[in-house]
JSON list of C-alpha atoms in Angstrom, two decimals:
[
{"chain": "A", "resi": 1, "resn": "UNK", "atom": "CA", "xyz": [-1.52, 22.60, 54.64]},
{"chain": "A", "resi": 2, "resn": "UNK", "atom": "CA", "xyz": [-5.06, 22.25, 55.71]},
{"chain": "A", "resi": 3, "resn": "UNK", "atom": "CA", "xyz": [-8.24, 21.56, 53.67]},
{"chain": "A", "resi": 4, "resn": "UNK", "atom": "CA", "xyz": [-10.67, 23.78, 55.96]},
{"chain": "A", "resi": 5, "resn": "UNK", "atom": "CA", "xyz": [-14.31, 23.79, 56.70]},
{"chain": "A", "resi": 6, "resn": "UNK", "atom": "CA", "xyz": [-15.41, 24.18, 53.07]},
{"chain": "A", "resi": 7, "resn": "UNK", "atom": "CA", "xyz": [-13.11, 21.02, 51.41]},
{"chain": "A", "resi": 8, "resn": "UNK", "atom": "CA", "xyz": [-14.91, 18.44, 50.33]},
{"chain": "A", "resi": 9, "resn": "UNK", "atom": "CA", "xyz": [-13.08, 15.70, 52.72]},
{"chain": "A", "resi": 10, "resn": "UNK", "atom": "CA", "xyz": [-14.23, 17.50, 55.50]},
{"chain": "A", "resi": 11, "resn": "UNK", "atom": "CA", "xyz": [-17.65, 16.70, 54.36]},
{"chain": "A", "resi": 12, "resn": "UNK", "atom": "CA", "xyz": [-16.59, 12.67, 54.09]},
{"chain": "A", "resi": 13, "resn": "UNK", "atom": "CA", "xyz": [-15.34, 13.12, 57.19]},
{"chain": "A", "resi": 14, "resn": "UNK", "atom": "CA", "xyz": [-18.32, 14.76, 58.80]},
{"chain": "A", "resi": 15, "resn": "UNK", "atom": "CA", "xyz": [-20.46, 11.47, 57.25]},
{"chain": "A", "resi": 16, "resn": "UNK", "atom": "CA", "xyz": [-17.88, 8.96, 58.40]},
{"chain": "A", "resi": 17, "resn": "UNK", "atom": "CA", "xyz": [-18.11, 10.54, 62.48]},
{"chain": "A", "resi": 18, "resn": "UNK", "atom": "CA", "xyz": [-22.04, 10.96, 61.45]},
{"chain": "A", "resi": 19, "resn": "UNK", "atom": "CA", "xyz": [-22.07, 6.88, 60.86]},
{"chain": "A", "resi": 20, "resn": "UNK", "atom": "CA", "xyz": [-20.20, 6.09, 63.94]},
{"chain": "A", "resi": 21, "resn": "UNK", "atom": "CA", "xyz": [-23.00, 8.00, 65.75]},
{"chain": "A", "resi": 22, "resn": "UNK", "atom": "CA", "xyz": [-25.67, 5.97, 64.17]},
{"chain": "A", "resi": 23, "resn": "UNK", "atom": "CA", "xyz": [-23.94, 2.79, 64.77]},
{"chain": "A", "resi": 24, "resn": "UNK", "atom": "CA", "xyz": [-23.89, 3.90, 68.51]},
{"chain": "A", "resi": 25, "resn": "UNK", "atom": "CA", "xyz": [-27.39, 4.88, 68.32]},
{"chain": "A", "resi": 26, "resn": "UNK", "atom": "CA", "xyz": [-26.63, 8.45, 69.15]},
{"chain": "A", "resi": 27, "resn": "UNK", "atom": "CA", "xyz": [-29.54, 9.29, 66.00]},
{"chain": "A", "resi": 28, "resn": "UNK", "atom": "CA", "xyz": [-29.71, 12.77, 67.06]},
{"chain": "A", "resi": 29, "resn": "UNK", "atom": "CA", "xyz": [-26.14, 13.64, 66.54]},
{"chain": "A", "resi": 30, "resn": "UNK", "atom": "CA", "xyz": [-25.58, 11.43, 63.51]},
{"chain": "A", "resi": 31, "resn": "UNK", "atom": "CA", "xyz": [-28.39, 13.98, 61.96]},
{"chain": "A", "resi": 32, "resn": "UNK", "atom": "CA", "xyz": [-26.30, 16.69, 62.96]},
{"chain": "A", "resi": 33, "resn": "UNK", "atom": "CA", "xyz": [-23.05, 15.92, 61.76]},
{"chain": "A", "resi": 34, "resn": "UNK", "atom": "CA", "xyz": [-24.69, 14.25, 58.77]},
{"chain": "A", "resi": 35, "resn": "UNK", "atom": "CA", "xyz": [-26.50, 17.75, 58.08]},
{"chain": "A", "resi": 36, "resn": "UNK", "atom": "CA", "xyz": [-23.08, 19.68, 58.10]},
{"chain": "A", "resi": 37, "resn": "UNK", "atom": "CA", "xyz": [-22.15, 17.35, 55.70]},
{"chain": "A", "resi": 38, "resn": "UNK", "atom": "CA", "xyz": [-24.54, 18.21, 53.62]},
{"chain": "A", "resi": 39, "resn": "UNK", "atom": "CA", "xyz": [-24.45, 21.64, 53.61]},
{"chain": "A", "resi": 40, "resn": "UNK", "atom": "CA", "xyz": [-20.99, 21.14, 52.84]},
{"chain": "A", "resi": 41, "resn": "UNK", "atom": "CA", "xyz": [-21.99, 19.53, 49.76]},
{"chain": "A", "resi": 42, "resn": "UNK", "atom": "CA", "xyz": [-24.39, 21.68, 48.05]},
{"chain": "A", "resi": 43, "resn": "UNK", "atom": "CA", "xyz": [-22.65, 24.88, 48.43]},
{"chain": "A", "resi": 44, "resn": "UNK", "atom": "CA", "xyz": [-18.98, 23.39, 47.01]},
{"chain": "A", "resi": 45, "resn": "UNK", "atom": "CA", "xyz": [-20.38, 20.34, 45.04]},
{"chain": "A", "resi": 46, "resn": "UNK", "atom": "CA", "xyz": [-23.76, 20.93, 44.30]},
{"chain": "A", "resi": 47, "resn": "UNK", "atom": "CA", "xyz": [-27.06, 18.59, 44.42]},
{"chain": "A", "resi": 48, "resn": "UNK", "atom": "CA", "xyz": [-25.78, 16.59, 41.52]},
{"chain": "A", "resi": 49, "resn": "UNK", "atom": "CA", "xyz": [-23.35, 14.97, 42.37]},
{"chain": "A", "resi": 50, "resn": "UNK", "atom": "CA", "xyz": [-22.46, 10.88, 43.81]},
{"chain": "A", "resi": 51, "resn": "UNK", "atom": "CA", "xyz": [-21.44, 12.39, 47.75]},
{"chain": "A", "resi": 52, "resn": "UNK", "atom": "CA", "xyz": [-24.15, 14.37, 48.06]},
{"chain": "A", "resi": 53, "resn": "UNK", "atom": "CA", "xyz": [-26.48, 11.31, 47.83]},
{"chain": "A", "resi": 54, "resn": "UNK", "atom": "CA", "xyz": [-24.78, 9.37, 49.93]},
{"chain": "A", "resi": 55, "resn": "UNK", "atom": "CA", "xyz": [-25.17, 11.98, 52.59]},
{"chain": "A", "resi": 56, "resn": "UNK", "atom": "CA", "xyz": [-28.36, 12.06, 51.65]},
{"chain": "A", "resi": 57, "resn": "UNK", "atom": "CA", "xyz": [-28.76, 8.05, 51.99]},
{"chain": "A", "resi": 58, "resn": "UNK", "atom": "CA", "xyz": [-26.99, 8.35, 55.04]},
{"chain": "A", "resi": 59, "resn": "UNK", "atom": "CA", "xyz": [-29.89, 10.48, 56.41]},
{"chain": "A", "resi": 60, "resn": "UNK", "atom": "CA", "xyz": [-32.60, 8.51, 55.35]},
{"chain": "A", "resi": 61, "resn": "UNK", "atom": "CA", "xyz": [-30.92, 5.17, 57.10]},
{"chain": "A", "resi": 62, "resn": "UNK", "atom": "CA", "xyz": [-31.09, 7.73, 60.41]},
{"chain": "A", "resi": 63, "resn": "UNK", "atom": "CA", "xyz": [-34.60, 8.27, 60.20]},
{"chain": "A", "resi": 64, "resn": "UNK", "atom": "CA", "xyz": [-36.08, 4.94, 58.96]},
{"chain": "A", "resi": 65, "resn": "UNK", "atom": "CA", "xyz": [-33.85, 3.65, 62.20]},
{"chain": "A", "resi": 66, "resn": "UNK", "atom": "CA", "xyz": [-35.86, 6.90, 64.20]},
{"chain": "A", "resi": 67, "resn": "UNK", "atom": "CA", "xyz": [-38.97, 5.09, 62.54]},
{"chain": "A", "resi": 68, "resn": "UNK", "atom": "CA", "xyz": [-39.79, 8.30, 60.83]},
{"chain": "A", "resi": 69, "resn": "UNK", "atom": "CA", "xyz": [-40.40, 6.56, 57.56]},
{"chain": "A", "resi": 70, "resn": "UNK", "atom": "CA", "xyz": [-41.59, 9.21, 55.64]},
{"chain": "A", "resi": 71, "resn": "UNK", "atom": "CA", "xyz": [-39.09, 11.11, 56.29]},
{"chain": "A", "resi": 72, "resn": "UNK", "atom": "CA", "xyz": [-36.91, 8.50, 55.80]},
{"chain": "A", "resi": 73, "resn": "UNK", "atom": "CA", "xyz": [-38.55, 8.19, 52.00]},
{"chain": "A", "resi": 74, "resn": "UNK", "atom": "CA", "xyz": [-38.07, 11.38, 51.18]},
{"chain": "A", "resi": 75, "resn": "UNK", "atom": "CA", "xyz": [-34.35, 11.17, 51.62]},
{"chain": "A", "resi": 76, "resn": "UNK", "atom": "CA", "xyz": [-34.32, 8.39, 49.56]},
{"chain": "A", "resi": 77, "resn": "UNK", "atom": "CA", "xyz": [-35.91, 9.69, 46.55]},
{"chain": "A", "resi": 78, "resn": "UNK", "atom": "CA", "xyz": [-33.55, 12.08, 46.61]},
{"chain": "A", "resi": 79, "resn": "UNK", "atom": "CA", "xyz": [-30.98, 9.79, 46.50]},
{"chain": "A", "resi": 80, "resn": "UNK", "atom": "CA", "xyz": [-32.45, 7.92, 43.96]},
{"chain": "A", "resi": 81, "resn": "UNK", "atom": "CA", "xyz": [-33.47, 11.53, 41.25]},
{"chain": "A", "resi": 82, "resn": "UNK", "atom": "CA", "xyz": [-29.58, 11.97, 41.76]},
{"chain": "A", "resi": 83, "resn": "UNK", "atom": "CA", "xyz": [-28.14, 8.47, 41.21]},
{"chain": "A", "resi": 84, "resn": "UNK", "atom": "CA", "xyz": [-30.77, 8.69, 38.14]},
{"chain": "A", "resi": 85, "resn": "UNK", "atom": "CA", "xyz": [-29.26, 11.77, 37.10]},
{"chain": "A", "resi": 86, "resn": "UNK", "atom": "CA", "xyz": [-25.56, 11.01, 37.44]},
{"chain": "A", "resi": 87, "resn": "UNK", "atom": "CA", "xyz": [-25.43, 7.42, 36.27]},
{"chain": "A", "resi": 88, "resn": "UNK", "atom": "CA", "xyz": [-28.81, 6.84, 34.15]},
{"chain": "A", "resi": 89, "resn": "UNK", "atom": "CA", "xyz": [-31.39, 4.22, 34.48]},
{"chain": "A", "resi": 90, "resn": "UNK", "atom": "CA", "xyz": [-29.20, 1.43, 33.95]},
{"chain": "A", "resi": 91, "resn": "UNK", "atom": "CA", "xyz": [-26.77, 1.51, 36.09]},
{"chain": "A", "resi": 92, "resn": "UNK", "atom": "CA", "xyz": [-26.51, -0.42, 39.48]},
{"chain": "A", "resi": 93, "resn": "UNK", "atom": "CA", "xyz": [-26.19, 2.15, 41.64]},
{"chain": "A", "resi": 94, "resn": "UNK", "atom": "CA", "xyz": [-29.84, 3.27, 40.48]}
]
């Protein structure tokens, strides 16, 4: 049996080969896979929910390391609205 394209471990697996990428300082490509990811994501998961922000965190670490920190930001503050939303203000993670 396979999962396919749309399963939601593809996704993990898209970040995981997207972090190797970064580590190797390959930026451009660890956007790309990280992107497909994401898409991923929102269209089985939705915006809401824990993976998505870590995609999502994943992308901001690639473009603070780019030095485009405002992009970089704004990838974080979505990954902190859905931590917020998913775990409250209290929580660690947040």
């Amino acid at each position: 049996a396979t999962l396919g394209e749309q399963h939601p471990s593809t996704a993990s697996t898209y970040n995981n080969i997207g972090e190797l990428y970064r580590a190797q300082g390959d930026y451009g490509k660890a956007l790309e896979v990280n992107e497909r990811a994401l898409k991923i994501q929102l269209a089985v998961l939705g915006e809401q929910f824990p993976g998505t922000a870590v995609t999502y965190n994943n992308m901001a670490i690639i473009h603070e390391a780019r030095g485009d920190f405002a992009k970089a930001l704004e990838f974080y503050e979505r990954v902190r609205r859905i931590r917020l939303m998913v775990y409250g203000e209290q929580h660690p993670d947040t």
